[in-house]
Amino acid sequence: TEDRALLCRCMLRCMLLPRAPSGFKVTALALAYLCLVEAGDDDSNSVSSSSSTSDLLGYHNNKKQFFKPTESSTFQLVKLGNVNVTFLDKTNLLGYDGQDMAKLGKYSVETRLGMITHCNSANFNDVDGIIGFGWANQNRSAAILKTLTQDARPHWDITQRTEFSPMPRKFAFTASEELGELQLGGYEAESISEPMQMFPMAGYAYGVNVTSIKFGATELLNFVGDSSNDAYVGEFDSGTTCLLIPNGTVNNTFDKSPFQILLDEQNKGGSFALVYTIGGREYSIAYEECVEPADRAMILGDPWFRKFIVLHDLVDLKDKKMGLALRNPKYQLGVETYHDDSATLKPSIALGKMQLLAEMSNKQVDKIRAHRRVRSSELAMTKVTYQGETVDKVALSSQSRVTYNIKLSVGSPPQPLQVIFDTGSFMLAVFAESAPEGMKPILAAEAMVFEGARPWGGVAGELMWRLRGVDRTVLVAANLLFVGLIAATVTSVAKKRSASQTRYVELDEDALQNDC
């Protein structure tokens, strides 16, 4: 920090040198600006620097369980150097794009996915990748949910095998203190203790309109009188540990901060459940559940999934819905559905076992269990009853800070991996070894980009995220200084050019007089 401050002062002084070339001054100006922004970034992160250091020590996988493309007969290289993702906590993933078979539960599809070869953060320690179940309907959307629910991806030139039956475009999620369960294609009828209530999906993710939150008799959502708003979007997120409530008026949406009202009431000694009103129905969350403030977001986090079966229904993309039902207290989470990776049963299997396996295969619910693994919160990362339809269930394991791992197999033969399940994104990527040497990519690599490189687009994107974390006052001051110095430089150059042109005119007039 001291060296950077010294550099800033030197650059500022260089700009004031009277005989310095204008190009040199502009370069010094740009460096000084970057120094100020970087300094502001350091100041804004100075409080948390000690706790975040361990996050940046780098990724390690003690199990050495990486996807090996050279061992898959169906792997294809799509594009080198095409994976460059930076999260808000500065976790950076680099790699290349590949195409291969991916198996989730009983659904096996050919898809494109990221192959991560570099990670700078311990957030992914001993995790083999990430599978985002968010929805994106663009033609080349990377959403695995899109691939699972249709028989072709024409813009990728992919047509699924004839035996593939697309998954109904809906899934449910529920959890306990020990593990979670992903139900593919709908929800398990035995898992609910009341009829599933459906609500229109709101917002940009898996959200619903919340019209009221009460703490005892006190209303937390006091909408501004002349506002047209009578509801606020609450987003379901399985990866958020607590309930998040806006801690502000959110552009005059509320008369007073909802979180501040709750805090004031709790300081008075109140210990009531939070009662949410969604679609005219009331849903209570116990007082013991944690609640955290947020700038704008209202997140219906892990406490909701531990009490309810949460259904995400995108069958009709023009009428997407969310569903809620209390989970049956007698329902046992994580009882796996049998998955046979082989095409046929071996004749040596006893008849009784064959009959048992056949019965299990014919069940409507398909489930996979993932082992629970706990990590410290400092290293954790930071969305109708269908009778007669096949529901595939995937058991999940919980980590501290409520991340869930599910089993995803990639390649031919399948290579089993444990990946983070995330409803807040549609990223599908696994940690992998380098692409097979000499394999020709389906798409040409970008100029000057190679595996492990950081293309300019990625660097610019990361810089944008970095600037978002800079203290606003420092950034505004830096911008004002930058604009002012540019204006001064331009004015100075213009004056010198004008003076120079005047001298030229005077010289020309003298020459003419001499000639005459």
Short mmCIF file of C-alpha atoms in Angstrom, two decimals:
data_model
loop_
_atom_site.label_atom_id
_atom_site.label_comp_id
_atom_site.label_asym_id
_atom_site.label_seq_id
_atom_site.Cartn_x
_atom_site.Cartn_y
_atom_site.Cartn_z
CA THR A 1 0.00 0.00 0.00
CA GLU A 2 2.86 2.39 0.85
CA ASP A 3 4.60 1.62 -2.46
CA ARG A 4 1.36 2.26 -4.35
CA ALA A 5 0.88 5.58 -2.57
CA LEU A 6 4.44 6.59 -3.49
CA LEU A 7 3.80 5.63 -7.11
CA CYS A 8 0.60 7.71 -7.14
CA ARG A 9 2.45 10.77 -5.87
CA CYS A 10 5.21 10.28 -8.45
CA MET A 11 2.71 10.02 -11.30
CA LEU A 12 0.86 13.13 -10.16
CA ARG A 13 4.13 15.08 -9.99
CA CYS A 14 5.14 13.83 -13.44
CA MET A 15 1.99 15.34 -14.88
CA LEU A 16 3.03 18.74 -13.52
CA LEU A 17 6.46 18.76 -15.16
CA PRO A 18 6.44 21.82 -17.49
CA ARG A 19 8.63 20.33 -20.24
CA ALA A 20 7.32 16.75 -20.15
CA PRO A 21 5.92 15.43 -23.48
CA SER A 22 2.12 15.37 -23.66
CA GLY A 23 2.11 11.59 -24.30
CA PHE A 24 4.14 11.04 -21.14
CA LYS A 25 1.70 13.17 -19.16
CA VAL A 26 -1.31 11.20 -20.44
CA THR A 27 0.39 7.92 -19.46
CA ALA A 28 1.17 9.28 -15.99
CA LEU A 29 -2.43 10.48 -15.72
CA ALA A 30 -3.81 7.02 -16.47
CA LEU A 31 -1.46 5.35 -13.97
CA ALA A 32 -2.37 7.86 -11.28
CA TYR A 33 -6.06 7.18 -11.85
CA LEU A 34 -5.55 3.42 -11.55
CA CYS A 35 -3.55 3.98 -8.37
CA LEU A 36 -6.39 5.93 -6.80
CA VAL A 37 -8.96 3.28 -7.74
CA GLU A 38 -6.74 0.50 -6.42
CA ALA A 39 -6.16 2.43 -3.20
CA GLY A 40 -9.90 2.85 -2.75
CA ASP A 41 -10.34 -0.86 -3.35
CA ASP A 42 -7.79 -1.60 -0.63
CA ASP A 43 -9.49 0.76 1.81
CA SER A 44 -12.89 -0.77 1.19
CA ASN A 45 -11.53 -4.25 1.86
CA SER A 46 -9.16 -3.42 4.70
CA VAL A 47 -11.55 -4.65 7.37
CA SER A 48 -12.05 -8.06 5.86
CA SER A 49 -8.54 -8.59 4.47
CA SER A 50 -7.51 -10.96 7.23
CA SER A 51 -10.53 -13.21 6.82
CA SER A 52 -10.39 -13.26 3.02
CA THR A 53 -6.71 -14.15 2.70
CA SER A 54 -7.34 -17.85 3.11
CA ASP A 55 -9.95 -17.70 0.37
CA LEU A 56 -7.33 -16.66 -2.18
CA LEU A 57 -4.74 -19.30 -1.37
CA GLY A 58 -5.94 -21.42 -4.25
CA TYR A 59 -8.00 -24.49 -4.98
CA HIS A 60 -6.95 -27.96 -3.93
CA ASN A 61 -8.64 -31.31 -4.41
CA ASN A 62 -7.18 -33.90 -2.06
CA LYS A 63 -9.10 -36.67 -3.81
CA LYS A 64 -7.58 -35.73 -7.18
CA GLN A 65 -11.00 -36.39 -8.68
CA PHE A 66 -10.83 -34.41 -11.91
CA PHE A 67 -12.68 -35.19 -15.10
CA LYS A 68 -10.30 -36.88 -17.53
CA PRO A 69 -11.31 -36.10 -21.12
CA THR A 70 -8.71 -38.49 -22.51
CA GLU A 71 -10.58 -41.38 -20.86
CA SER A 72 -13.96 -40.51 -22.39
CA SER A 73 -14.77 -41.90 -25.84
CA THR A 74 -17.46 -39.26 -26.41
CA PHE A 75 -15.53 -36.13 -25.41
CA GLN A 76 -15.21 -33.29 -27.92
CA LEU A 77 -13.22 -30.10 -27.53
CA VAL A 78 -15.41 -27.05 -28.22
CA LYS A 79 -13.13 -24.06 -27.65
CA LEU A 80 -9.87 -23.37 -25.86
CA GLY A 81 -9.58 -20.49 -23.40
CA ASN A 82 -13.31 -19.83 -23.39
CA VAL A 83 -13.99 -20.20 -19.64
CA ASN A 84 -13.16 -17.09 -17.61
CA VAL A 85 -15.60 -16.45 -14.77
CA THR A 86 -15.02 -14.06 -11.86
CA PHE A 87 -17.38 -14.02 -8.87
CA LEU A 88 -17.96 -11.02 -6.61
CA ASP A 89 -15.64 -12.53 -3.98
CA LYS A 90 -12.86 -12.52 -6.66
CA THR A 91 -12.99 -16.27 -7.14
CA ASN A 92 -11.77 -16.76 -10.71
CA LEU A 93 -12.30 -19.89 -12.81
CA LEU A 94 -10.35 -20.44 -16.03
CA GLY A 95 -10.50 -23.23 -18.56
CA TYR A 96 -11.97 -24.38 -21.85
CA ASP A 97 -15.31 -25.56 -23.25
CA GLY A 98 -16.00 -29.22 -23.90
CA GLN A 99 -18.89 -31.40 -25.03
CA ASP A 100 -19.73 -34.82 -23.61
CA MET A 101 -22.36 -37.02 -22.03
CA ALA A 102 -23.65 -35.90 -18.61
CA LYS A 103 -25.77 -38.12 -16.36
CA LEU A 104 -27.93 -36.70 -13.56
CA GLY A 105 -30.17 -39.27 -11.93
CA LYS A 106 -31.65 -41.35 -14.70
CA TYR A 107 -31.31 -38.58 -17.29
CA SER A 108 -28.32 -38.89 -19.60
CA VAL A 109 -27.76 -36.11 -22.16
CA GLU A 110 -25.09 -34.83 -24.47
CA THR A 111 -24.27 -31.26 -23.52
CA ARG A 112 -21.64 -28.58 -23.53
CA LEU A 113 -19.96 -27.66 -20.26
CA GLY A 114 -16.99 -25.76 -18.90
CA MET A 115 -13.76 -27.57 -18.13
CA ILE A 116 -12.04 -25.74 -15.27
CA THR A 117 -8.25 -25.98 -15.22
CA HIS A 118 -7.49 -23.12 -12.83
CA CYS A 119 -9.16 -21.75 -9.67
CA ASN A 120 -7.66 -19.14 -7.35
CA SER A 121 -9.97 -19.74 -4.39
CA ALA A 122 -10.50 -22.28 -1.64
CA ASN A 123 -14.27 -21.92 -2.12
CA PHE A 124 -14.24 -25.00 -4.34
CA ASN A 125 -11.88 -27.12 -2.24
CA ASP A 126 -12.58 -30.83 -2.69
CA VAL A 127 -15.58 -30.06 -4.89
CA ASP A 128 -15.55 -31.31 -8.46
CA GLY A 129 -17.60 -28.57 -10.10
CA ILE A 130 -20.88 -26.69 -10.12
CA ILE A 131 -24.28 -27.36 -11.69
CA GLY A 132 -26.62 -24.40 -11.93
CA PHE A 133 -30.34 -25.12 -12.19
CA GLY A 134 -31.31 -21.59 -13.12
CA TRP A 135 -33.24 -21.08 -16.35
CA ALA A 136 -32.06 -19.24 -19.47
CA ASN A 137 -33.93 -19.74 -22.73
CA GLN A 138 -31.46 -18.27 -25.24
CA ASN A 139 -30.58 -20.46 -28.21
CA ARG A 140 -27.05 -21.09 -26.96
CA SER A 141 -27.93 -20.99 -23.27
CA ALA A 142 -25.59 -23.09 -21.16
CA ALA A 143 -28.46 -24.06 -18.82
CA ILE A 144 -28.41 -27.80 -18.16
CA LEU A 145 -32.11 -27.52 -17.32
CA LYS A 146 -32.73 -26.54 -20.95
CA THR A 147 -30.70 -29.50 -22.21
CA LEU A 148 -32.43 -31.98 -19.88
CA THR A 149 -35.91 -30.92 -20.95
CA GLN A 150 -35.71 -31.13 -24.75
CA ASP A 151 -34.56 -33.73 -27.25
CA ALA A 152 -32.13 -31.48 -29.14
CA ARG A 153 -29.94 -28.38 -28.92
CA PRO A 154 -29.89 -27.39 -32.62
CA HIS A 155 -27.61 -24.38 -32.15
CA TRP A 156 -25.04 -26.74 -30.67
CA ASP A 157 -25.74 -29.31 -33.40
CA ILE A 158 -26.74 -31.80 -30.69
CA THR A 159 -29.56 -34.32 -31.01
CA GLN A 160 -30.10 -36.62 -28.05
CA ARG A 161 -30.14 -40.36 -28.47
CA THR A 162 -33.37 -42.01 -29.58
CA GLU A 163 -33.89 -43.70 -26.20
CA PHE A 164 -33.73 -40.36 -24.35
CA SER A 165 -36.99 -39.13 -22.85
CA PRO A 166 -36.85 -35.40 -21.94
CA MET A 167 -37.40 -34.49 -18.32
CA PRO A 168 -40.59 -32.54 -17.60
CA ARG A 169 -39.52 -28.92 -17.10
CA LYS A 170 -40.06 -28.84 -13.35
CA PHE A 171 -38.20 -29.85 -10.22
CA ALA A 172 -38.59 -29.66 -6.47
CA PHE A 173 -36.10 -29.16 -3.69
CA THR A 174 -36.25 -29.80 0.04
CA ALA A 175 -33.71 -30.27 2.83
CA SER A 176 -33.07 -31.08 6.46
CA GLU A 177 -30.25 -30.24 8.84
CA GLU A 178 -28.29 -33.19 7.47
CA LEU A 179 -29.03 -33.48 3.75
CA GLY A 180 -31.22 -32.33 0.91
CA GLU A 181 -33.16 -33.84 -1.94
CA LEU A 182 -33.58 -32.76 -5.53
CA GLN A 183 -36.67 -34.19 -7.23
CA LEU A 184 -36.45 -34.07 -11.02
CA GLY A 185 -39.54 -33.84 -13.19
CA GLY A 186 -41.98 -32.74 -10.48
CA TYR A 187 -42.31 -33.64 -6.82
CA GLU A 188 -42.80 -36.79 -4.80
CA ALA A 189 -46.43 -37.05 -3.70
CA GLU A 190 -45.46 -38.85 -0.49
CA SER A 191 -43.16 -36.02 0.53
CA ILE A 192 -45.97 -33.49 1.20
CA SER A 193 -48.52 -33.34 3.98
CA GLU A 194 -50.90 -30.87 2.31
CA PRO A 195 -51.95 -29.96 -1.24
CA MET A 196 -49.31 -28.16 -3.26
CA GLN A 197 -50.22 -24.48 -3.61
CA MET A 198 -49.15 -22.81 -6.85
CA PHE A 199 -48.17 -19.15 -7.32
CA PRO A 200 -47.10 -17.14 -10.37
CA MET A 201 -43.32 -16.94 -10.65
CA ALA A 202 -42.14 -13.35 -10.14
CA GLY A 203 -38.94 -11.44 -10.67
CA TYR A 204 -35.97 -12.57 -12.71
CA ALA A 205 -35.29 -15.80 -10.83
CA TYR A 206 -37.33 -18.27 -8.81
CA GLY A 207 -39.41 -15.71 -6.94
CA VAL A 208 -42.93 -15.04 -5.68
CA ASN A 209 -44.80 -11.87 -4.75
CA VAL A 210 -44.79 -11.35 -0.99
CA THR A 211 -47.55 -8.96 0.11
CA SER A 212 -46.94 -9.01 3.86
CA ILE A 213 -44.46 -10.07 6.54
CA LYS A 214 -45.67 -9.83 10.12
CA PHE A 215 -43.77 -10.16 13.37
CA GLY A 216 -46.54 -10.67 15.87
CA ALA A 217 -49.01 -7.86 15.12
CA THR A 218 -46.35 -5.64 13.52
CA GLU A 219 -46.23 -5.31 9.74
CA LEU A 220 -42.72 -5.16 8.28
CA LEU A 221 -43.69 -4.32 4.68
CA ASN A 222 -45.22 -0.87 4.89
CA PHE A 223 -45.52 0.17 1.25
CA VAL A 224 -45.48 3.88 0.43
CA GLY A 225 -49.05 5.18 0.19
CA ASP A 226 -48.85 6.66 -3.29
CA SER A 227 -46.80 3.73 -4.58
CA SER A 228 -48.33 1.30 -7.06
CA ASN A 229 -46.48 -1.52 -5.31
CA ASP A 230 -48.46 -3.81 -3.07
CA ALA A 231 -46.01 -6.72 -3.17
CA TYR A 232 -42.27 -7.33 -3.11
CA VAL A 233 -40.47 -10.20 -4.83
CA GLY A 234 -39.02 -12.84 -2.53
CA GLU A 235 -36.57 -15.17 -4.26
CA PHE A 236 -36.07 -18.79 -3.25
CA ASP A 237 -32.39 -19.65 -2.96
CA SER A 238 -31.22 -22.96 -1.56
CA GLY A 239 -27.71 -21.56 -1.10
CA THR A 240 -28.64 -18.75 1.32
CA THR A 241 -28.36 -19.80 4.96
CA CYS A 242 -30.76 -17.28 6.47
CA LEU A 243 -33.77 -15.18 5.60
CA LEU A 244 -32.78 -11.89 3.96
CA ILE A 245 -34.96 -8.81 4.42
CA PRO A 246 -34.38 -5.36 2.85
CA ASN A 247 -32.63 -2.95 5.20
CA GLY A 248 -33.78 0.26 3.57
CA THR A 249 -36.71 1.90 1.86
CA VAL A 250 -35.57 0.60 -1.57
CA ASN A 251 -36.18 3.70 -3.69
CA ASN A 252 -39.18 4.75 -1.57
CA THR A 253 -40.93 1.41 -1.93
CA PHE A 254 -41.32 1.25 1.87
CA ASP A 255 -42.04 3.93 4.44
CA LYS A 256 -39.36 2.45 6.69
CA SER A 257 -36.72 -0.25 6.49
CA PRO A 258 -38.43 -3.66 7.02
CA PHE A 259 -35.33 -5.07 8.73
CA GLN A 260 -35.06 -2.06 11.06
CA ILE A 261 -38.70 -2.52 12.11
CA LEU A 262 -37.98 -6.16 12.91
CA LEU A 263 -34.87 -5.25 14.86
CA ASP A 264 -36.73 -2.62 16.89
CA GLU A 265 -39.50 -5.07 17.75
CA GLN A 266 -37.06 -7.78 18.75
CA ASN A 267 -35.20 -5.32 20.96
CA LYS A 268 -38.50 -4.75 22.76
CA GLY A 269 -38.49 -8.42 23.67
CA GLY A 270 -40.71 -9.83 20.93
CA SER A 271 -40.14 -13.47 19.96
CA PHE A 272 -42.73 -14.24 17.32
CA ALA A 273 -42.59 -16.28 14.16
CA LEU A 274 -42.30 -14.40 10.89
CA VAL A 275 -45.54 -14.81 8.95
CA TYR A 276 -45.24 -14.29 5.18
CA THR A 277 -48.30 -13.76 3.00
CA ILE A 278 -47.98 -15.16 -0.53
CA GLY A 279 -50.96 -15.34 -2.84
CA GLY A 280 -53.34 -14.72 0.06
CA ARG A 281 -51.96 -17.66 2.08
CA GLU A 282 -49.88 -17.35 5.24
CA TYR A 283 -46.60 -19.20 5.78
CA SER A 284 -44.77 -19.00 9.10
CA ILE A 285 -41.04 -19.33 9.73
CA ALA A 286 -39.94 -19.98 13.31
CA TYR A 287 -38.46 -17.20 15.43
CA GLU A 288 -35.31 -19.28 15.94
CA GLU A 289 -34.34 -19.05 12.26
CA CYS A 290 -31.65 -16.52 11.42
CA VAL A 291 -32.55 -13.27 9.66
CA GLU A 292 -30.02 -10.99 7.99
CA PRO A 293 -30.28 -7.50 6.43
CA ALA A 294 -29.84 -6.95 2.69
CA ASP A 295 -29.56 -3.79 0.62
CA ARG A 296 -32.52 -4.62 -1.62
CA ALA A 297 -33.01 -8.37 -1.83
CA MET A 298 -35.64 -10.43 -0.10
CA ILE A 299 -34.33 -14.00 -0.06
CA LEU A 300 -36.36 -16.98 1.06
CA GLY A 301 -33.38 -19.09 2.05
CA ASP A 302 -32.64 -22.42 3.67
CA PRO A 303 -35.30 -22.20 6.42
CA TRP A 304 -37.98 -22.44 3.72
CA PHE A 305 -36.47 -25.54 2.16
CA ARG A 306 -36.14 -27.24 5.55
CA LYS A 307 -39.86 -26.81 6.18
CA PHE A 308 -41.48 -26.98 2.74
CA ILE A 309 -41.26 -28.81 -0.54
CA VAL A 310 -40.46 -26.01 -2.98
CA LEU A 311 -41.55 -26.70 -6.56
CA HIS A 312 -40.16 -24.89 -9.61
CA ASP A 313 -42.57 -25.31 -12.54
CA LEU A 314 -41.46 -24.04 -15.95
CA VAL A 315 -43.58 -26.34 -18.11
CA ASP A 316 -45.38 -23.35 -19.61
CA LEU A 317 -42.69 -20.72 -20.15
CA LYS A 318 -45.40 -18.06 -20.51
CA ASP A 319 -46.90 -19.05 -17.16
CA LYS A 320 -44.04 -20.12 -14.90
CA LYS A 321 -45.04 -21.05 -11.36
CA MET A 322 -43.66 -21.77 -7.92
CA GLY A 323 -45.25 -24.28 -5.58
CA LEU A 324 -45.20 -24.67 -1.79
CA ALA A 325 -46.35 -27.48 0.48
CA LEU A 326 -45.39 -28.54 3.99
CA ARG A 327 -43.07 -31.53 3.96
CA ASN A 328 -44.44 -34.72 5.46
CA PRO A 329 -42.62 -35.17 8.79
CA LYS A 330 -42.61 -38.93 8.21
CA TYR A 331 -41.00 -38.62 4.80
CA GLN A 332 -37.45 -39.96 4.74
CA LEU A 333 -35.05 -37.84 2.76
CA GLY A 334 -32.23 -39.32 0.74
CA VAL A 335 -33.58 -42.80 0.09
CA GLU A 336 -31.97 -43.39 -3.27
CA THR A 337 -33.60 -44.68 -6.37
CA TYR A 338 -31.58 -47.47 -7.93
CA HIS A 339 -29.64 -46.40 -11.02
CA ASP A 340 -28.19 -49.10 -13.23
CA ASP A 341 -25.47 -47.65 -15.46
CA SER A 342 -25.30 -50.87 -17.47
CA ALA A 343 -27.73 -51.61 -20.28
CA THR A 344 -28.64 -55.11 -19.07
CA LEU A 345 -28.54 -57.12 -15.85
CA LYS A 346 -25.98 -59.87 -15.67
CA PRO A 347 -27.48 -63.38 -15.79
CA SER A 348 -25.57 -64.32 -12.64
CA ILE A 349 -27.80 -62.11 -10.50
CA ALA A 350 -30.24 -64.15 -8.48
CA LEU A 351 -33.87 -64.05 -9.61
CA GLY A 352 -35.05 -62.51 -6.36
CA LYS A 353 -32.56 -59.67 -6.68
CA MET A 354 -33.51 -59.12 -10.32
CA GLN A 355 -37.16 -58.78 -9.34
CA LEU A 356 -36.25 -56.35 -6.56
CA LEU A 357 -34.16 -54.23 -8.93
CA ALA A 358 -36.95 -54.25 -11.51
CA GLU A 359 -39.45 -53.04 -8.91
CA MET A 360 -37.12 -50.25 -7.84
CA SER A 361 -36.52 -49.20 -11.44
CA ASN A 362 -40.26 -48.92 -12.09
CA LYS A 363 -40.89 -46.57 -9.20
CA GLN A 364 -42.00 -43.07 -10.16
CA VAL A 365 -39.33 -41.41 -8.04
CA ASP A 366 -35.70 -41.46 -9.05
CA LYS A 367 -33.31 -40.48 -6.25
CA ILE A 368 -29.58 -40.14 -5.79
CA ARG A 369 -27.86 -39.71 -2.44
CA ALA A 370 -24.82 -37.50 -1.97
CA HIS A 371 -22.65 -37.70 1.13
CA ARG A 372 -22.68 -34.74 3.48
CA ARG A 373 -19.52 -32.72 3.81
CA VAL A 374 -19.03 -29.74 6.15
CA ARG A 375 -16.82 -26.78 5.36
CA SER A 376 -16.25 -23.63 7.40
CA SER A 377 -18.49 -20.68 6.67
CA GLU A 378 -15.45 -18.56 5.78
CA LEU A 379 -14.80 -20.82 2.78
CA ALA A 380 -18.40 -21.20 1.62
CA MET A 381 -19.65 -19.51 -1.52
CA THR A 382 -21.55 -16.91 -1.95
CA LYS A 383 -33.84 -20.00 -7.17
CA VAL A 384 -50.90 -29.28 -9.13
CA THR A 385 -50.08 -32.79 -8.40
CA TYR A 386 -48.33 -34.69 -11.18
CA GLN A 387 -49.88 -38.10 -10.91
CA GLY A 388 -48.54 -40.70 -13.28
CA GLU A 389 -45.49 -38.69 -14.27
CA THR A 390 -41.94 -39.75 -13.62
CA VAL A 391 -40.19 -37.86 -10.82
CA ASP A 392 -36.45 -38.28 -10.46
CA LYS A 393 -35.08 -37.58 -6.98
CA VAL A 394 -31.51 -36.66 -6.24
CA ALA A 395 -30.35 -36.69 -2.62
CA LEU A 396 -28.11 -33.80 -1.62
CA SER A 397 -25.56 -33.32 1.12
CA SER A 398 -25.43 -30.09 3.09
CA GLN A 399 -22.33 -28.05 3.84
CA SER A 400 -21.97 -25.25 6.37
CA ARG A 401 -23.35 -22.06 4.77
CA VAL A 402 -25.81 -24.36 3.05
CA THR A 403 -24.23 -25.51 -0.13
CA TYR A 404 -25.38 -28.84 -1.49
CA ASN A 405 -23.44 -31.39 -3.49
CA ILE A 406 -25.03 -33.79 -5.95
CA LYS A 407 -23.65 -36.60 -8.04
CA LEU A 408 -23.08 -35.80 -11.71
CA SER A 409 -21.40 -38.30 -14.02
CA VAL A 410 -19.59 -37.03 -17.12
CA GLY A 411 -18.15 -38.92 -20.07
CA SER A 412 -18.27 -42.42 -21.55
CA PRO A 413 -17.83 -44.50 -19.48
CA PRO A 414 -19.35 -42.20 -16.80
CA GLN A 415 -16.89 -40.54 -14.45
CA PRO A 416 -18.73 -39.75 -11.16
CA LEU A 417 -18.20 -36.26 -9.74
CA GLN A 418 -19.56 -34.33 -6.75
CA VAL A 419 -20.72 -30.87 -7.84
CA ILE A 420 -22.33 -27.92 -6.06
CA PHE A 421 -26.05 -27.62 -6.77
CA ASP A 422 -27.10 -24.00 -7.32
CA THR A 423 -30.50 -22.59 -8.27
CA GLY A 424 -29.09 -19.09 -8.58
CA SER A 425 -27.11 -19.66 -11.79
CA PHE A 426 -27.13 -21.79 -14.92
CA MET A 427 -23.40 -22.50 -15.00
CA LEU A 428 -22.34 -26.10 -15.67
CA ALA A 429 -18.62 -26.70 -15.18
CA VAL A 430 -16.35 -29.38 -13.75
CA PHE A 431 -12.70 -29.43 -12.78
CA ALA A 432 -10.84 -31.21 -15.52
CA GLU A 433 -7.47 -32.13 -16.87
CA SER A 434 -6.12 -30.36 -19.95
CA ALA A 435 -7.76 -30.98 -23.30
CA PRO A 436 -6.36 -33.94 -25.27
CA GLU A 437 -3.26 -32.83 -27.14
CA GLY A 438 -3.84 -32.32 -30.83
CA MET A 439 -7.64 -32.47 -30.65
CA LYS A 440 -9.23 -30.00 -33.03
CA PRO A 441 -11.83 -27.71 -31.40
CA ILE A 442 -15.34 -27.46 -32.79
CA LEU A 443 -15.06 -23.66 -32.61
CA ALA A 444 -11.91 -21.73 -33.44
CA ALA A 445 -10.11 -20.28 -30.44
CA GLU A 446 -10.03 -16.51 -30.08
CA ALA A 447 -6.89 -14.73 -31.28
CA MET A 448 -4.12 -14.64 -28.67
CA VAL A 449 -6.13 -16.77 -26.26
CA PHE A 450 -4.97 -20.13 -25.02
CA GLU A 451 -5.93 -22.50 -22.24
CA GLY A 452 -5.34 -20.84 -18.92
CA ALA A 453 -5.09 -17.38 -20.47
CA ARG A 454 -7.17 -14.37 -19.50
CA PRO A 455 -8.70 -12.73 -22.58
CA TRP A 456 -9.24 -8.97 -22.56
CA GLY A 457 -12.98 -9.46 -22.24
CA GLY A 458 -12.49 -11.40 -19.03
CA VAL A 459 -10.03 -8.89 -17.64
CA ALA A 460 -12.45 -6.05 -18.41
CA GLY A 461 -15.27 -7.97 -16.76
CA GLU A 462 -13.20 -8.60 -13.66
CA LEU A 463 -12.20 -4.92 -13.52
CA MET A 464 -15.88 -4.00 -13.68
CA TRP A 465 -16.65 -6.27 -10.69
CA ARG A 466 -13.65 -4.84 -8.83
CA LEU A 467 -14.87 -1.27 -9.35
CA ARG A 468 -18.25 -2.22 -7.92
CA GLY A 469 -16.52 -2.95 -4.63
CA VAL A 470 -14.71 0.38 -4.45
CA ASP A 471 -15.90 2.94 -1.93
CA ARG A 472 -18.28 5.28 -3.76
CA THR A 473 -16.67 8.48 -2.42
CA VAL A 474 -13.18 7.40 -3.52
CA LEU A 475 -14.45 6.36 -6.93
CA VAL A 476 -16.33 9.63 -7.49
CA ALA A 477 -13.28 11.62 -6.42
CA ALA A 478 -11.05 9.60 -8.74
CA ASN A 479 -13.46 10.12 -11.62
CA LEU A 480 -13.64 13.87 -11.02
CA LEU A 481 -9.87 14.10 -10.81
CA PHE A 482 -9.50 12.00 -13.95
CA VAL A 483 -11.93 14.17 -15.93
CA GLY A 484 -10.37 17.37 -14.62
CA LEU A 485 -6.85 16.29 -15.52
CA ILE A 486 -7.93 15.23 -18.99
CA ALA A 487 -9.62 18.61 -19.50
CA ALA A 488 -6.50 20.41 -18.27
CA THR A 489 -4.26 18.33 -20.55
CA VAL A 490 -6.48 18.92 -23.59
CA THR A 491 -6.64 22.67 -22.85
CA SER A 492 -2.87 22.84 -22.45
CA VAL A 493 -2.25 21.00 -25.72
CA ALA A 494 -4.80 23.23 -27.52
CA LYS A 495 -3.10 26.41 -26.22
CA LYS A 496 0.33 25.21 -27.30
CA ARG A 497 -0.98 24.30 -30.76
CA SER A 498 -2.69 27.71 -31.08
CA ALA A 499 0.49 29.51 -30.02
CA SER A 500 2.50 27.41 -32.47
CA GLN A 501 0.11 28.22 -35.31
CA THR A 502 0.34 31.94 -34.43
CA ARG A 503 4.13 31.79 -34.66
CA TYR A 504 3.89 30.09 -38.03
CA VAL A 505 1.58 32.85 -39.28
CA GLU A 506 3.95 35.56 -38.03
CA LEU A 507 6.90 33.89 -39.69
CA ASP A 508 4.98 33.59 -42.97
CA GLU A 509 4.09 37.31 -42.90
CA ASP A 510 7.72 38.28 -42.26
CA ALA A 511 8.83 36.08 -45.12
CA LEU A 512 6.31 37.67 -47.47
CA GLN A 513 7.47 41.17 -46.50
CA ASN A 514 11.08 40.20 -47.11
CA ASP A 515 10.20 38.75 -50.51
CA CYS A 516 8.38 41.89 -51.48
#
